[in-house]
């Protein structure tokens, strides 16, 4: 996992703190997953909009997140 994914994970985790995981663990996980997915999509949109160096947007996203297919 690269540093940017760790940062997005942490942002989603902090966002989900508004829900008490001890009282509502499913609600906490649902909110964490929703926010984490939203942050990843936002990052992908940004990458695709700024992809001008000859790489496809998909290649840029793989490189950005450190993911191999």
Tab-separated table of N, CA, C and O in Angstrom:
chain	number	residue	atom	x	y	z
A	1	UNK	N	0.856	-1.168	0.000
A	1	UNK	CA	0.000	0.000	0.000
A	1	UNK	C	0.905	1.235	0.000
A	1	UNK	O	1.829	1.321	0.795
A	2	UNK	N	0.632	2.174	-0.889
A	2	UNK	CA	1.500	3.343	-0.914
A	2	UNK	C	1.001	4.420	0.055
A	2	UNK	O	-0.059	4.302	0.671
A	3	UNK	N	1.774	5.457	0.185
A	3	UNK	CA	1.500	6.511	1.168
A	3	UNK	C	0.163	7.211	0.918
A	3	UNK	O	-0.558	7.537	1.858
A	4	UNK	N	-0.190	7.436	-0.349
A	4	UNK	CA	-1.456	8.137	-0.622
A	4	UNK	C	-2.655	7.311	-0.171
A	4	UNK	O	-3.614	7.862	0.377
A	5	UNK	N	-2.627	6.009	-0.381
A	5	UNK	CA	-3.728	5.158	0.084
A	5	UNK	C	-3.797	5.198	1.609
A	5	UNK	O	-4.889	5.264	2.184
A	6	UNK	N	-2.651	5.197	2.266
A	6	UNK	CA	-2.635	5.311	3.737
A	6	UNK	C	-3.286	6.630	4.181
A	6	UNK	O	-4.016	6.673	5.162
A	7	UNK	N	-2.985	7.707	3.461
A	7	UNK	CA	-3.573	9.009	3.795
A	7	UNK	C	-5.092	8.993	3.614
A	7	UNK	O	-5.827	9.520	4.454
A	8	UNK	N	-5.568	8.396	2.522
A	8	UNK	CA	-7.012	8.312	2.286
A	8	UNK	C	-7.681	7.431	3.342
A	8	UNK	O	-8.769	7.747	3.825
A	9	UNK	N	-7.016	6.339	3.717
A	9	UNK	CA	-7.506	5.461	4.783
A	9	UNK	C	-7.684	6.259	6.075
A	9	UNK	O	-8.714	6.180	6.737
A	10	UNK	N	-6.675	7.040	6.401
A	10	UNK	CA	-6.725	7.818	7.640
A	10	UNK	C	-7.825	8.881	7.591
A	10	UNK	O	-8.527	9.105	8.581
A	11	UNK	N	-7.980	9.541	6.447
A	11	UNK	CA	-9.053	10.529	6.316
A	11	UNK	C	-10.414	9.882	6.511
A	11	UNK	O	-11.280	10.434	7.198
A	12	UNK	N	-10.618	8.714	5.924
A	12	UNK	CA	-11.897	8.011	6.057
A	12	UNK	C	-12.106	7.566	7.500
A	12	UNK	O	-13.214	7.659	8.037
A	13	UNK	N	-11.048	7.088	8.144
A	13	UNK	CA	-11.142	6.643	9.535
A	13	UNK	C	-11.526	7.805	10.447
A	13	UNK	O	-12.412	7.685	11.295
A	14	UNK	N	-10.896	8.945	10.249
A	14	UNK	CA	-11.213	10.122	11.063
A	14	UNK	C	-12.639	10.599	10.806
A	14	UNK	O	-13.331	11.014	11.735
A	15	UNK	N	-13.066	10.535	9.560
A	15	UNK	CA	-14.436	10.937	9.222
A	15	UNK	C	-15.453	10.047	9.944
A	15	UNK	O	-16.463	10.531	10.443
A	16	UNK	N	-15.176	8.759	9.991
A	16	UNK	CA	-16.113	7.801	10.595
A	16	UNK	C	-16.163	7.909	12.115
A	16	UNK	O	-17.046	7.320	12.737
A	17	UNK	N	-15.246	8.669	12.716
A	17	UNK	CA	-15.245	8.815	14.172
A	17	UNK	C	-16.518	9.482	14.694
A	17	UNK	O	-16.794	9.424	15.885
A	18	UNK	N	-17.298	10.084	13.802
A	18	UNK	CA	-18.551	10.698	14.238
A	18	UNK	C	-19.552	9.632	14.697
A	18	UNK	O	-20.540	9.947	15.347
A	19	UNK	N	-19.274	8.382	14.371
A	19	UNK	CA	-20.124	7.260	14.789
A	19	UNK	C	-19.355	6.458	15.832
A	19	UNK	O	-18.199	6.091	15.621
A	20	UNK	N	-19.987	6.177	16.943
A	20	UNK	CA	-19.350	5.408	18.013
A	20	UNK	C	-19.304	3.936	17.614
A	20	UNK	O	-20.329	3.258	17.565
A	21	UNK	N	-18.107	3.440	17.322
A	21	UNK	CA	-17.938	2.061	16.863
A	21	UNK	C	-18.337	1.047	17.926
A	21	UNK	O	-18.726	-0.075	17.594
A	22	UNK	N	-18.249	1.410	19.199
A	22	UNK	CA	-18.660	0.482	20.256
A	22	UNK	C	-20.172	0.308	20.283
A	22	UNK	O	-20.675	-0.766	20.591
A	23	UNK	N	-20.902	1.362	19.959
A	23	UNK	CA	-22.365	1.314	19.977
A	23	UNK	C	-22.918	0.798	18.651
A	23	UNK	O	-23.872	0.028	18.617
A	24	UNK	N	-22.311	1.232	17.544
A	24	UNK	CA	-22.826	0.887	16.214
A	24	UNK	C	-21.674	0.481	15.294
A	24	UNK	O	-21.300	1.232	14.383
A	25	UNK	N	-21.084	-0.711	15.501
A	25	UNK	CA	-19.931	-1.098	14.675
A	25	UNK	C	-20.260	-1.206	13.183
A	25	UNK	O	-19.453	-0.828	12.341
A	26	UNK	N	-21.450	-1.693	12.841
A	26	UNK	CA	-21.822	-1.783	11.429
A	26	UNK	C	-21.973	-0.397	10.817
A	26	UNK	O	-21.521	-0.145	9.701
A	27	UNK	N	-22.582	0.520	11.559
A	27	UNK	CA	-22.727	1.882	11.069
A	27	UNK	C	-21.374	2.536	10.850
A	27	UNK	O	-21.167	3.252	9.862
A	28	UNK	N	-20.445	2.298	11.777
A	28	UNK	CA	-19.093	2.850	11.643
A	28	UNK	C	-18.427	2.306	10.395
A	28	UNK	O	-17.869	3.059	9.583
A	29	UNK	N	-18.478	0.979	10.193
A	29	UNK	CA	-17.841	0.363	9.022
A	29	UNK	C	-18.492	0.850	7.728
A	29	UNK	O	-17.794	1.126	6.750
A	30	UNK	N	-19.817	0.947	7.723
A	30	UNK	CA	-20.507	1.432	6.522
A	30	UNK	C	-20.053	2.847	6.173
A	30	UNK	O	-19.769	3.153	5.010
A	31	UNK	N	-19.985	3.714	7.178
A	31	UNK	CA	-19.574	5.103	6.934
A	31	UNK	C	-18.110	5.175	6.525
A	31	UNK	O	-17.743	5.930	5.623
A	32	UNK	N	-17.247	4.379	7.157
A	32	UNK	CA	-15.828	4.332	6.791
A	32	UNK	C	-15.682	3.897	5.327
A	32	UNK	O	-14.984	4.543	4.539
A	33	UNK	N	-16.339	2.803	4.949
A	33	UNK	CA	-16.229	2.300	3.576
A	33	UNK	C	-16.792	3.300	2.572
A	33	UNK	O	-16.215	3.493	1.489
A	34	UNK	N	-17.905	3.943	2.904
A	34	UNK	CA	-18.492	4.928	2.009
A	34	UNK	C	-17.521	6.080	1.776
A	34	UNK	O	-17.258	6.496	0.651
A	35	UNK	N	-16.931	6.595	2.850
A	35	UNK	CA	-16.013	7.731	2.739
A	35	UNK	C	-14.728	7.338	2.025
A	35	UNK	O	-14.212	8.088	1.188
A	36	UNK	N	-14.187	6.161	2.326
A	36	UNK	CA	-12.961	5.699	1.689
A	36	UNK	C	-13.166	5.568	0.184
A	36	UNK	O	-12.352	6.041	-0.617
A	37	UNK	N	-14.286	4.974	-0.220
A	37	UNK	CA	-14.591	4.840	-1.651
A	37	UNK	C	-14.747	6.210	-2.294
A	37	UNK	O	-14.245	6.449	-3.411
A	38	UNK	N	-15.431	7.116	-1.616
A	38	UNK	CA	-15.626	8.465	-2.150
A	38	UNK	C	-14.281	9.159	-2.361
A	38	UNK	O	-14.051	9.783	-3.400
A	39	UNK	N	-13.380	9.042	-1.417
A	39	UNK	CA	-12.061	9.671	-1.537
A	39	UNK	C	-11.253	9.078	-2.680
A	39	UNK	O	-10.574	9.807	-3.414
A	40	UNK	N	-11.337	7.762	-2.869
A	40	UNK	CA	-10.615	7.121	-3.971
A	40	UNK	C	-11.175	7.589	-5.310
A	40	UNK	O	-10.426	7.912	-6.231
A	41	UNK	N	-12.491	7.645	-5.428
A	41	UNK	CA	-13.103	8.109	-6.676
A	41	UNK	C	-12.705	9.549	-6.964
A	41	UNK	O	-12.351	9.897	-8.101
A	42	UNK	N	-12.725	10.407	-5.951
A	42	UNK	CA	-12.320	11.804	-6.147
A	42	UNK	C	-10.886	11.879	-6.646
A	42	UNK	O	-10.560	12.664	-7.548
A	43	UNK	N	-10.018	11.062	-6.082
A	43	UNK	CA	-8.613	11.037	-6.490
A	43	UNK	C	-8.488	10.559	-7.947
A	43	UNK	O	-7.727	11.126	-8.723
A	44	UNK	N	-9.258	9.537	-8.313
A	44	UNK	CA	-9.227	9.019	-9.687
A	44	UNK	C	-9.725	10.049	-10.687
A	44	UNK	O	-9.164	10.185	-11.776
A	45	UNK	N	-10.763	10.767	-10.339
A	45	UNK	CA	-11.275	11.823	-11.219
A	45	UNK	C	-10.208	12.889	-11.424
A	45	UNK	O	-9.957	13.331	-12.554
A	46	UNK	N	-9.555	13.292	-10.353
A	46	UNK	CA	-8.491	14.286	-10.458
A	46	UNK	C	-7.364	13.788	-11.366
A	46	UNK	O	-6.881	14.524	-12.237
A	47	UNK	N	-6.965	12.540	-11.196
A	47	UNK	CA	-5.900	11.976	-12.026
A	47	UNK	C	-6.320	11.951	-13.494
A	47	UNK	O	-5.552	12.323	-14.375
A	48	UNK	N	-7.551	11.515	-13.761
A	48	UNK	CA	-7.985	11.416	-15.156
A	48	UNK	C	-8.086	12.792	-15.812
A	48	UNK	O	-7.845	12.930	-17.011
A	49	UNK	N	-8.418	13.804	-15.051
A	49	UNK	CA	-8.534	15.159	-15.604
A	49	UNK	C	-7.182	15.790	-15.879
A	49	UNK	O	-7.067	16.712	-16.688
A	50	UNK	N	-6.145	15.321	-15.191
A	50	UNK	CA	-4.822	15.926	-15.352
A	50	UNK	C	-3.859	15.028	-16.123
A	50	UNK	O	-2.676	15.318	-16.182
A	51	UNK	N	-4.352	13.953	-16.719
A	51	UNK	CA	-3.500	13.012	-17.449
A	51	UNK	C	-3.164	13.578	-18.828
A	51	UNK	O	-3.971	13.540	-19.745
A	52	UNK	N	-1.958	14.139	-18.958
A	52	UNK	CA	-1.559	14.757	-20.226
A	52	UNK	C	-0.169	14.320	-20.683
A	52	UNK	O	0.335	14.838	-21.661
A	53	UNK	N	0.432	13.351	-20.006
A	53	UNK	CA	1.820	13.010	-20.310
A	53	UNK	C	1.975	11.757	-21.163
A	53	UNK	O	3.036	11.160	-21.204
A	54	UNK	N	0.912	11.345	-21.845
A	54	UNK	CA	1.015	10.186	-22.727
A	54	UNK	C	0.558	8.886	-22.094
A	54	UNK	O	0.326	7.925	-22.798
A	55	UNK	N	0.469	8.827	-20.783
A	55	UNK	CA	-0.058	7.642	-20.115
A	55	UNK	C	-1.580	7.686	-20.150
A	55	UNK	O	-2.177	8.759	-20.089
A	56	UNK	N	-2.200	6.532	-20.220
A	56	UNK	CA	-3.653	6.509	-20.096
A	56	UNK	C	-4.008	6.834	-18.648
A	56	UNK	O	-3.186	6.693	-17.741
A	57	UNK	N	-5.227	7.277	-18.434
A	57	UNK	CA	-5.665	7.591	-17.074
A	57	UNK	C	-5.542	6.350	-16.191
A	57	UNK	O	-5.152	6.442	-15.022
A	58	UNK	N	-5.845	5.180	-16.738
A	58	UNK	CA	-5.735	3.942	-15.963
A	58	UNK	C	-4.311	3.680	-15.508
A	58	UNK	O	-4.064	3.314	-14.359
A	59	UNK	N	-3.366	3.877	-16.394
A	59	UNK	CA	-1.956	3.689	-16.028
A	59	UNK	C	-1.531	4.689	-14.962
A	59	UNK	O	-0.792	4.352	-14.038
A	60	UNK	N	-1.999	5.930	-15.095
A	60	UNK	CA	-1.675	6.952	-14.102
A	60	UNK	C	-2.224	6.571	-12.732
A	60	UNK	O	-1.584	6.764	-11.720
A	61	UNK	N	-3.462	6.044	-12.707
A	61	UNK	CA	-4.072	5.663	-11.433
A	61	UNK	C	-3.309	4.510	-10.795
A	61	UNK	O	-3.052	4.524	-9.585
A	62	UNK	N	-2.921	3.520	-11.599
A	62	UNK	CA	-2.136	2.412	-11.060
A	62	UNK	C	-0.828	2.920	-10.468
A	62	UNK	O	-0.437	2.517	-9.372
A	63	UNK	N	-0.162	3.790	-11.188
A	63	UNK	CA	1.100	4.344	-10.714
A	63	UNK	C	0.884	5.171	-9.444
A	63	UNK	O	1.621	5.042	-8.468
A	64	UNK	N	-0.149	5.992	-9.449
A	64	UNK	CA	-0.425	6.868	-8.330
A	64	UNK	C	-0.683	6.092	-7.039
A	64	UNK	O	-0.206	6.462	-5.972
A	65	UNK	N	-1.471	5.006	-7.145
A	65	UNK	CA	-1.826	4.215	-5.968
A	65	UNK	C	-0.869	3.054	-5.716
A	65	UNK	O	-1.017	2.333	-4.738
A	66	UNK	N	0.110	2.861	-6.605
A	66	UNK	CA	1.068	1.783	-6.410
A	66	UNK	C	0.439	0.410	-6.584
A	66	UNK	O	0.769	-0.529	-5.867
A	67	UNK	N	-0.470	0.294	-7.536
A	67	UNK	CA	-1.203	-0.958	-7.754
A	67	UNK	C	-0.757	-1.577	-9.068
A	67	UNK	O	-0.675	-0.889	-10.087
A	68	UNK	N	-0.463	-2.865	-9.057
A	68	UNK	CA	-0.104	-3.596	-10.266
A	68	UNK	C	-1.285	-4.455	-10.684
A	68	UNK	O	-1.974	-4.997	-9.845
A	69	UNK	N	-1.506	-4.577	-11.999
A	69	UNK	CA	-2.589	-5.466	-12.437
A	69	UNK	C	-2.011	-6.697	-13.114
A	69	UNK	O	-0.878	-6.817	-13.363
